[in-house]
Short mmCIF file of C-alpha atoms and ligand atoms in Angstrom, two decimals:
data_model
loop_
_atom_site.label_atom_id
_atom_site.label_comp_id
_atom_site.label_asym_id
_atom_site.label_seq_id
_atom_site.Cartn_x
_atom_site.Cartn_y
_atom_site.Cartn_z
CA MET A 1 -0.02 0.02 0.01
CA SER A 2 1.52 3.29 -1.08
CA GLY A 3 -1.01 5.73 0.27
CA ALA A 4 -1.22 8.16 3.15
CA SER A 5 -1.28 6.18 6.34
CA PRO A 6 -2.93 7.61 9.46
CA GLY A 7 -0.64 9.64 11.68
CA PRO A 8 -0.49 9.02 15.34
CA THR A 9 -3.73 11.02 15.86
CA GLY A 10 -5.40 9.52 12.80
CA GLU A 11 -5.04 12.52 10.47
CA ARG A 12 -4.24 12.02 6.85
CA PHE A 13 -2.76 15.30 5.73
CA THR A 14 0.00 13.87 3.41
CA ILE A 15 -1.49 15.46 0.41
CA LEU A 16 -1.26 18.94 1.91
CA ASP A 17 2.36 18.63 2.83
CA SER A 18 3.62 17.71 -0.65
CA ALA A 19 4.43 20.06 -3.37
CA GLY A 20 1.85 18.78 -5.70
CA PRO A 21 -0.94 16.20 -5.87
CA LYS A 22 0.09 12.96 -4.28
CA SER A 23 1.19 10.39 -6.77
CA VAL A 24 -0.20 6.98 -6.09
CA GLN A 25 1.02 3.84 -7.85
CA THR A 26 -1.09 1.86 -10.26
CA PRO A 27 -0.81 -1.91 -9.86
CA ALA A 28 2.17 -3.63 -11.42
CA SER A 29 1.29 -5.56 -14.68
CA PRO A 30 -0.06 -8.97 -13.91
CA LEU A 31 1.22 -11.99 -15.72
CA VAL A 32 -2.20 -12.35 -17.25
CA GLN A 33 -2.66 -9.29 -19.43
CA SER A 34 -6.18 -7.89 -19.67
CA LEU A 35 -7.36 -6.59 -22.99
CA PHE A 36 -10.21 -4.58 -21.56
CA GLY A 37 -8.94 -1.09 -20.92
CA LEU A 38 -6.53 -0.93 -23.84
CA SER A 39 -6.92 1.85 -26.30
CA ILE A 40 -7.38 1.21 -30.01
CA GLU A 41 -3.70 2.07 -30.52
CA GLN A 42 -2.71 -0.44 -27.84
CA LEU A 43 -4.99 -3.10 -29.33
CA SER A 44 -3.41 -2.44 -32.73
CA GLY A 45 -0.09 -3.11 -31.13
CA VAL A 46 -1.22 -6.44 -29.79
CA ILE A 47 -2.72 -7.40 -33.07
CA ALA A 48 0.39 -6.40 -35.00
CA HIS A 49 2.43 -8.61 -32.74
CA PHE A 50 0.52 -11.62 -34.12
CA ASP A 51 1.05 -10.43 -37.71
CA GLU A 52 -2.72 -9.93 -38.15
CA PRO A 53 -4.27 -7.14 -40.26
CA ASN A 54 -5.15 -4.01 -38.37
CA PHE A 55 -8.91 -4.32 -38.81
CA ARG A 56 -8.80 -7.15 -36.25
CA ALA A 57 -7.92 -4.39 -33.68
CA ARG A 58 -11.21 -2.61 -34.49
CA GLN A 59 -13.13 -5.94 -34.25
CA LEU A 60 -11.52 -6.45 -30.92
CA ALA A 61 -12.50 -3.00 -29.80
CA GLN A 62 -16.01 -3.65 -30.89
CA ALA A 63 -16.15 -6.91 -29.01
CA LEU A 64 -14.76 -5.39 -25.82
CA TYR A 65 -16.48 -1.99 -25.66
CA ARG A 66 -19.62 -2.39 -27.74
CA ASP A 67 -20.57 -6.04 -27.40
CA TRP A 68 -19.31 -6.41 -23.82
CA HIS A 69 -17.89 -9.86 -24.31
CA ALA A 70 -16.37 -11.34 -21.17
CA ASP A 71 -14.79 -14.37 -22.76
CA LEU A 72 -12.24 -14.39 -25.64
CA ASP A 73 -13.77 -17.60 -26.97
CA ALA A 74 -17.07 -15.84 -27.46
CA ILE A 75 -15.57 -13.29 -29.95
CA THR A 76 -16.60 -15.14 -33.08
CA THR A 77 -15.67 -12.23 -35.35
CA LEU A 78 -12.04 -13.18 -34.72
CA PRO A 79 -10.56 -16.34 -36.24
CA ILE A 80 -10.30 -19.25 -33.86
CA ALA A 81 -6.53 -19.34 -34.43
CA LEU A 82 -6.13 -15.78 -33.38
CA ARG A 83 -8.25 -16.24 -30.23
CA GLN A 84 -6.08 -19.25 -29.35
CA LYS A 85 -2.91 -17.30 -30.02
CA LEU A 86 -4.15 -14.52 -27.72
CA THR A 87 -5.04 -16.98 -24.99
CA SER A 88 -1.70 -18.83 -25.17
CA ALA A 89 0.18 -15.56 -24.95
CA GLY A 90 -1.60 -14.86 -21.60
CA TYR A 91 -4.32 -12.47 -22.75
CA THR A 92 -7.74 -12.42 -21.29
CA ILE A 93 -10.55 -10.00 -21.64
CA GLY A 94 -10.33 -9.18 -17.92
CA LEU A 95 -13.72 -7.48 -17.53
CA PRO A 96 -13.98 -6.74 -13.79
CA PRO A 97 -16.41 -9.11 -12.10
CA ILE A 98 -19.31 -8.08 -9.82
CA LEU A 99 -18.52 -9.86 -6.65
CA LYS A 100 -21.25 -8.74 -4.35
CA THR A 101 -24.48 -6.82 -4.78
CA PHE A 102 -26.42 -4.83 -2.18
CA ARG A 103 -29.98 -3.70 -3.12
CA SER A 104 -31.65 -0.71 -1.49
CA ILE A 105 -35.39 -0.41 -0.86
CA ASP A 106 -35.28 2.50 -3.34
CA GLY A 107 -33.93 0.25 -6.19
CA THR A 108 -30.38 1.51 -5.89
CA GLU A 109 -27.75 -1.22 -6.19
CA ARG A 110 -24.24 -1.03 -4.79
CA TYR A 111 -21.67 -3.42 -6.10
CA LEU A 112 -18.29 -4.71 -4.95
CA ILE A 113 -16.39 -5.12 -8.14
CA GLY A 114 -13.19 -7.08 -8.28
CA ALA A 115 -9.95 -5.22 -9.07
CA SER A 116 -6.44 -6.66 -9.46
CA GLY A 117 -4.60 -7.71 -6.32
CA ASN A 118 -7.71 -9.26 -4.76
CA GLN A 119 -9.04 -5.71 -4.11
CA THR A 120 -12.55 -4.44 -4.57
CA VAL A 121 -14.00 -1.18 -5.69
CA GLU A 122 -17.50 0.24 -5.29
CA THR A 123 -19.95 1.17 -8.01
CA VAL A 124 -23.52 2.23 -7.65
CA TRP A 125 -26.50 1.85 -10.06
CA MET A 126 -29.31 4.37 -9.52
CA PRO A 127 -32.47 3.66 -11.47
CA ASP A 128 -34.27 6.85 -12.49
CA GLY A 129 -31.19 9.03 -12.02
CA ASP A 130 -28.95 10.07 -9.15
CA GLY A 131 -31.49 12.25 -7.44
CA ALA A 132 -30.24 15.49 -8.76
CA GLU A 133 -33.46 16.72 -10.28
CA ASP A 134 -32.43 18.60 -13.33
CA THR A 135 -34.07 18.82 -16.76
CA GLU A 136 -31.38 18.69 -19.32
CA ALA A 137 -32.55 19.68 -22.76
CA ASP A 138 -32.56 16.20 -24.22
CA ASP A 139 -34.63 14.76 -21.36
CA ALA A 140 -37.71 15.29 -23.49
CA THR A 141 -36.60 12.34 -25.75
CA PRO A 142 -38.46 9.26 -24.50
CA ALA A 143 -36.19 6.57 -23.06
CA ARG A 144 -37.23 3.09 -22.13
CA ARG A 145 -35.23 3.22 -18.91
CA ARG A 146 -33.07 5.74 -17.17
CA ALA A 147 -30.33 5.21 -14.73
CA THR A 148 -27.14 6.79 -13.42
CA ILE A 149 -24.03 4.78 -12.70
CA CYS A 150 -21.74 6.27 -10.02
CA VAL A 151 -18.11 5.28 -10.84
CA SER A 152 -15.05 5.09 -8.56
CA SER A 153 -11.69 6.40 -9.67
CA GLN A 154 -9.47 5.22 -6.85
CA ILE A 155 -9.53 2.67 -4.01
CA GLY A 156 -9.98 5.02 -1.01
CA CYS A 157 -9.17 8.67 -1.21
CA ALA A 158 -6.27 10.92 -0.04
CA VAL A 159 -8.24 14.13 0.23
CA ASN A 160 -9.48 13.76 3.81
CA CYS A 161 -12.76 15.66 3.70
CA GLN A 162 -13.99 15.49 7.23
CA PHE A 163 -17.59 14.55 6.38
CA CYS A 164 -16.80 11.69 4.01
CA LEU A 165 -16.60 8.01 4.87
CA THR A 166 -14.36 7.19 1.91
CA ALA A 167 -11.77 9.52 3.48
CA LYS A 168 -11.48 7.13 6.42
CA LEU A 169 -9.91 4.51 4.17
CA GLY A 170 -7.02 6.73 3.16
CA ILE A 171 -5.72 6.16 -0.35
CA GLU A 172 -4.98 2.57 -1.24
CA ARG A 173 -4.30 2.90 -4.94
CA ASN A 174 -5.29 4.36 -8.26
CA LEU A 175 -7.54 2.37 -10.49
CA THR A 176 -6.43 1.72 -14.09
CA ALA A 177 -8.45 2.99 -17.04
CA GLY A 178 -9.74 -0.62 -17.54
CA GLU A 179 -10.83 -0.81 -13.94
CA ILE A 180 -12.65 2.51 -14.24
CA ALA A 181 -14.37 1.83 -17.54
CA GLY A 182 -14.88 -1.84 -16.55
CA GLN A 183 -17.13 -0.82 -13.65
CA VAL A 184 -19.44 0.79 -16.12
CA VAL A 185 -19.43 -2.19 -18.61
CA ALA A 186 -19.91 -4.72 -15.77
CA VAL A 187 -23.04 -2.81 -14.63
CA LEU A 188 -24.41 -2.30 -18.17
CA ARG A 189 -24.13 -6.02 -18.70
CA ARG A 190 -25.81 -6.89 -15.47
CA HIS A 191 -28.82 -4.74 -16.35
CA GLN A 192 -28.76 -5.76 -20.05
CA VAL A 193 -28.78 -2.13 -21.02
CA GLU A 194 -29.42 -1.15 -24.63
CA LEU A 195 -27.75 2.15 -25.04
CA GLY A 196 -29.89 3.21 -28.00
CA ARG A 197 -33.06 2.77 -25.91
CA ASP A 198 -31.98 3.35 -22.37
CA ARG A 199 -30.75 6.71 -21.10
CA ILE A 200 -27.62 6.16 -19.03
CA ASN A 201 -25.76 8.92 -17.24
CA LEU A 202 -22.38 8.47 -15.61
CA VAL A 203 -21.14 10.30 -12.61
CA PHE A 204 -17.57 10.02 -11.56
CA MET A 205 -18.49 10.54 -7.94
CA GLY A 206 -17.74 7.22 -6.36
CA MET A 207 -14.65 6.49 -4.24
CA GLY A 208 -11.62 8.65 -4.87
CA GLU A 209 -10.67 11.92 -6.43
CA PRO A 210 -10.68 11.58 -10.23
CA PHE A 211 -8.27 14.47 -10.74
CA LEU A 212 -5.59 12.77 -8.60
CA ASN A 213 -5.77 9.88 -11.06
CA TYR A 214 -6.13 12.11 -14.07
CA ASP A 215 -4.60 10.05 -16.90
CA ALA A 216 -6.47 6.87 -16.09
CA PHE A 217 -9.69 8.73 -15.55
CA MET A 218 -9.48 10.47 -18.96
CA ASP A 219 -8.36 7.28 -20.64
CA ALA A 220 -11.46 5.60 -19.26
CA VAL A 221 -13.63 8.45 -20.50
CA ARG A 222 -12.19 7.95 -24.01
CA LEU A 223 -13.12 4.24 -23.82
CA LEU A 224 -16.57 4.97 -22.65
CA VAL A 225 -17.59 7.45 -25.41
CA THR A 226 -18.97 6.62 -28.75
CA GLU A 227 -15.74 6.32 -30.76
CA VAL A 228 -12.37 5.17 -29.66
CA GLY A 229 -9.76 6.35 -32.19
CA GLY A 230 -12.02 5.47 -35.11
CA ALA A 231 -13.30 2.31 -33.57
CA SER A 232 -16.30 1.49 -31.31
CA GLY A 233 -16.30 2.81 -27.80
CA VAL A 234 -18.94 1.89 -25.25
CA GLY A 235 -21.20 4.59 -26.72
CA ILE A 236 -22.05 7.05 -23.97
CA PRO A 237 -21.78 10.64 -25.00
CA VAL A 238 -19.62 12.94 -22.84
CA SER A 239 -22.60 15.20 -22.33
CA ARG A 240 -24.16 12.44 -20.17
CA MET A 241 -21.03 12.12 -17.94
CA THR A 242 -20.11 14.37 -15.01
CA VAL A 243 -16.94 14.32 -13.06
CA SER A 244 -16.80 15.74 -9.61
CA THR A 245 -13.65 17.17 -8.01
CA SER A 246 -12.83 18.37 -4.54
CA GLY A 247 -11.00 21.24 -6.27
CA ILE A 248 -7.59 19.92 -7.53
CA VAL A 249 -6.52 23.04 -9.41
CA PRO A 250 -3.92 21.52 -11.70
CA GLY A 251 -6.46 18.78 -12.62
CA ILE A 252 -9.13 21.36 -13.50
CA GLU A 253 -6.52 23.33 -15.52
CA ARG A 254 -5.76 20.21 -17.63
CA PHE A 255 -9.44 19.26 -17.82
CA ALA A 256 -10.33 22.77 -19.06
CA LYS A 257 -8.15 22.12 -22.17
CA GLU A 258 -9.50 18.68 -23.07
CA PRO A 259 -11.22 18.63 -26.55
CA LEU A 260 -13.55 16.03 -25.32
CA ARG A 261 -14.56 16.04 -21.69
CA PRO A 262 -17.43 15.28 -19.30
CA ARG A 263 -19.29 18.08 -17.47
CA LEU A 264 -17.59 19.40 -14.45
CA ALA A 265 -18.91 19.48 -10.84
CA ILE A 266 -16.99 21.14 -8.05
CA SER A 267 -17.54 20.03 -4.49
CA LEU A 268 -17.85 23.51 -2.93
CA ASN A 269 -19.34 22.39 0.40
CA ALA A 270 -18.68 25.66 2.12
CA SER A 271 -19.27 29.28 1.29
CA ASN A 272 -16.00 30.72 2.53
CA ASN A 273 -12.45 29.51 2.99
CA THR A 274 -12.63 29.35 6.79
CA VAL A 275 -15.47 26.95 6.92
CA ARG A 276 -14.10 25.09 3.92
CA GLU A 277 -10.72 24.56 5.54
CA ALA A 278 -12.44 23.03 8.52
CA VAL A 279 -14.47 20.58 6.49
CA MET A 280 -12.13 20.16 3.48
CA PRO A 281 -8.49 20.67 4.63
CA ILE A 282 -7.37 20.67 0.99
CA THR A 283 -8.65 24.22 0.88
CA ARG A 284 -5.38 25.33 2.47
CA LYS A 285 -3.57 24.17 -0.72
CA TRP A 286 -6.20 25.41 -3.15
CA PRO A 287 -8.58 28.05 -1.83
CA ILE A 288 -12.05 28.54 -3.36
CA GLU A 289 -10.89 31.49 -5.53
CA ALA A 290 -8.18 29.40 -7.13
CA VAL A 291 -10.60 26.62 -7.90
CA ILE A 292 -13.15 28.99 -9.46
CA GLU A 293 -10.42 30.73 -11.44
CA ALA A 294 -9.26 27.40 -12.91
CA ALA A 295 -12.86 26.50 -13.79
CA ARG A 296 -13.39 29.86 -15.38
CA ALA A 297 -10.77 29.03 -18.03
CA MET A 298 -12.93 26.13 -19.30
CA PRO A 299 -14.90 26.90 -22.41
CA LEU A 300 -18.56 25.80 -21.90
CA ALA A 301 -20.89 24.27 -24.50
CA PRO A 302 -24.00 26.43 -25.19
CA ARG A 303 -26.29 25.06 -22.50
CA GLU A 304 -23.56 23.74 -20.28
CA LYS A 305 -23.36 24.66 -16.61
CA ILE A 306 -20.77 23.96 -14.03
CA THR A 307 -22.32 22.35 -10.94
CA PHE A 308 -21.36 23.42 -7.49
CA GLU A 309 -22.07 20.53 -5.08
CA TYR A 310 -22.84 21.59 -1.58
CA VAL A 311 -23.13 19.01 1.21
CA LEU A 312 -25.31 20.61 3.89
CA LEU A 313 -23.89 20.00 7.34
CA GLY A 314 -26.31 21.04 10.11
CA GLY A 315 -25.10 24.09 12.02
CA VAL A 316 -21.83 24.27 9.97
CA ASN A 317 -22.67 25.60 6.48
CA ASP A 318 -26.45 25.78 6.30
CA SER A 319 -27.44 29.30 7.39
CA ILE A 320 -28.96 32.07 5.31
CA ILE A 321 -25.63 33.91 5.59
CA HIS A 322 -23.93 30.96 4.07
CA ALA A 323 -26.54 30.79 1.34
CA ASP A 324 -25.90 34.49 0.51
CA GLU A 325 -22.14 33.85 0.39
CA VAL A 326 -22.77 31.04 -2.14
CA VAL A 327 -24.83 33.39 -4.25
CA ALA A 328 -21.96 35.92 -4.20
CA LEU A 329 -19.44 33.23 -5.14
CA ALA A 330 -21.60 32.02 -8.05
CA ARG A 331 -22.04 35.62 -9.22
CA ARG A 332 -18.35 36.37 -9.00
CA ALA A 333 -17.50 33.08 -10.77
CA GLY A 334 -19.24 34.54 -13.78
CA PHE A 335 -19.69 31.21 -15.60
CA SER A 336 -23.06 29.52 -15.94
CA SER A 337 -23.58 27.42 -12.88
CA LYS A 338 -26.10 25.61 -10.70
CA VAL A 339 -25.95 24.36 -7.15
CA ASN A 340 -26.72 20.76 -6.12
CA LEU A 341 -27.61 20.65 -2.47
CA ILE A 342 -26.82 17.26 -0.86
CA VAL A 343 -28.06 16.63 2.60
CA TRP A 344 -25.21 15.11 4.57
CA ASN A 345 -25.37 11.33 4.60
CA PRO A 346 -24.22 10.00 7.99
CA GLY A 347 -21.52 7.44 8.50
CA PRO A 348 -20.09 5.79 11.56
CA GLY A 349 -17.64 7.86 13.48
CA ILE A 350 -18.30 11.02 11.47
CA PRO A 351 -19.25 13.89 13.86
CA TYR A 352 -21.72 15.89 11.86
CA HIS A 353 -25.50 16.01 11.78
CA GLN A 354 -28.11 16.48 9.15
CA PRO A 355 -29.85 19.77 8.93
CA PRO A 356 -33.60 19.78 9.52
CA ALA A 357 -35.62 19.70 6.24
CA GLU A 358 -36.85 23.30 6.78
CA ASP A 359 -33.29 24.63 6.82
CA VAL A 360 -32.57 22.73 3.62
CA ALA A 361 -35.66 24.21 1.91
CA ARG A 362 -34.78 27.64 3.21
CA PHE A 363 -31.24 27.43 1.80
CA GLN A 364 -32.50 26.33 -1.60
CA GLN A 365 -35.18 29.05 -1.68
CA ARG A 366 -32.69 31.77 -0.87
CA LEU A 367 -30.41 30.66 -3.74
CA ILE A 368 -33.28 30.48 -6.16
CA ALA A 369 -34.71 33.82 -5.03
CA ARG A 370 -31.34 35.40 -5.74
CA GLY A 371 -31.09 33.90 -9.19
CA VAL A 372 -28.91 30.86 -8.61
CA PRO A 373 -30.55 27.58 -9.84
CA ALA A 374 -30.46 25.12 -6.97
CA PHE A 375 -31.68 21.53 -6.68
CA ILE A 376 -31.93 19.25 -3.68
CA ARG A 377 -30.51 15.85 -4.49
CA ARG A 378 -32.67 13.08 -3.23
CA PRO A 379 -30.56 10.62 -1.20
CA ARG A 380 -30.20 7.23 -2.95
CA GLY A 381 -29.43 3.94 -1.29
CA ARG A 382 -28.67 5.24 2.17
CA ASP A 383 -29.75 1.93 3.74
CA ILE A 384 -27.04 0.09 1.87
CA TYR A 385 -24.32 2.73 2.33
CA ALA A 386 -24.50 3.64 -1.32
CA ALA A 387 -25.26 7.30 -0.98
CA CYS A 388 -22.78 10.11 -1.58
CA GLY A 389 -19.82 9.91 0.71
CA GLN A 390 -20.75 6.55 2.13
CA LEU A 391 -18.64 4.28 -0.04
CA LYS A 392 -16.21 2.44 2.08
CA LYS A 393 -15.76 -1.15 1.04
CA THR A 394 -18.20 -2.35 3.62
CA THR A 395 -20.01 -5.71 3.51
CA GLU A 396 -21.99 -4.90 6.57
CA ALA A 397 -25.07 -3.62 4.74
CA ASN A 398 -28.45 -5.06 5.67
CA SER A 399 -29.19 -6.65 2.32
N1 SAH B 401 -13.77 13.05 -4.73
C1 SAH B 401 -14.78 13.72 -5.55
C2 SAH B 401 -15.84 12.79 -6.02
C3 SAH B 401 -16.41 11.78 -5.08
S1 SAH B 401 -17.34 12.43 -3.74
C4 SAH B 401 -15.25 14.95 -4.85
O1 SAH B 401 -15.12 15.00 -3.64
O2 SAH B 401 -15.92 15.81 -5.52
C5 SAH B 401 -18.85 12.88 -4.52
C6 SAH B 401 -19.66 13.89 -3.74
O3 SAH B 401 -20.07 13.38 -2.49
C7 SAH B 401 -18.93 15.17 -3.39
O4 SAH B 401 -19.59 16.31 -3.86
C8 SAH B 401 -18.78 15.15 -1.92
O5 SAH B 401 -18.71 16.42 -1.36
C9 SAH B 401 -20.02 14.40 -1.55
N2 SAH B 401 -20.06 13.74 -0.16
C10 SAH B 401 -18.92 13.28 0.45
N3 SAH B 401 -19.33 12.70 1.67
C11 SAH B 401 -20.69 12.92 1.78
C12 SAH B 401 -21.59 12.68 2.80
N4 SAH B 401 -21.27 11.98 3.87
N5 SAH B 401 -22.91 13.01 2.53
C13 SAH B 401 -23.24 13.66 1.41
N6 SAH B 401 -22.35 13.94 0.42
C14 SAH B 401 -21.04 13.64 0.59
FE1 SF4 B 402 -12.27 12.09 -1.37
FE2 SF4 B 402 -14.41 13.24 -2.47
FE3 SF4 B 402 -14.59 11.98 -0.10
FE4 SF4 B 402 -13.34 14.27 -0.28
S1 SF4 B 402 -15.50 13.92 -0.64
S2 SF4 B 402 -12.60 12.44 0.82
S3 SF4 B 402 -12.35 14.18 -2.23
S4 SF4 B 402 -14.14 11.05 -2.09
#
């Protein structure tokens, strides 16, 4: 384990002491080489090694990312001899398996998905969306089913937000691009999703900080979109993907320059730096103004908004004064934005409390009255520890 380990008093501040974002190792290459997760260029390299024509790489990409095959032998578009050569050379598809499922009374499912090194990662399926009531322009198009998949980017997290259960794990390791995109495909397969008929949104809001595993996260995005270097990708448009960051400024700066990128959500969670430092110590490294400035450099699509996520912590950040500060921040930011209010989800050993429903409504009304679009996110899967900030490799759920 290469992550931040708890100090004598249990704090994990490693990330704040270093000059830049903490680098965490990805797992060493296993003897068995997974094909799932390779880009079209990498698949071309594999195919060239076997002296096969390059169109075989596109067929392989189609089989992995569009047809979701889990077994090399099932890829009948490839000649048997090539499948055998790949198998003897130690290649497998390596689609991550769903090891355990917890089902909530609200239909949400939380999965423990296998990762290399006998580790697991958590992914959540939320039928009917993630509870952030928002009407995107294309929502008028009828869809047979709608669901949002919440995807993890790391095992654990180094950022140490005081209200988040994942922070208690510390960082164990980065996920690879295949492990990130593999969560999505494993869940799509489980639910026999038909991407043409079902409306699937992805939120990179599971365990971990995506912008501290930037390259693997963006490689996964490129596998999940419609086209991968001229070959088939999984087929989910970037406009249906949202990545959430705790405010890693160098990550936002890189992201702002990406030609193809998901929507951005910023975990604001406090209306001024003093409160934010107390709940998100990373604010000492990157204060609110720096985060907003980095986001301001990002060109937005015509109807695109940047989301500010705001976890309401009773008595900490939920007063009318805080709401007015959020309004001022959103106005100063200058870009098109909206606020998603998330009532804090409790977790064992986390010393906050939920604000009463009337305070939540009052906060939302204040933002709306002052011209800032604000939505209250319905909690999903709280009973199975699947809600925001509750992911922590637990098998203790009551399901
Ligand atoms: N690391 C990224 C993405 C994962 S956290 C980030 O922090 O943005 C996804 C969202 O869950 C964040 O907005 C975070 O503020 C929120 N969150 C964390 N713990 C929570 C909790 N206990 N209750 C409600 N929301 C929580
Ligand atoms: Fe990490 Fe996000 Fe949890 Fe903060 S809220 S500890 S950044 S997962």
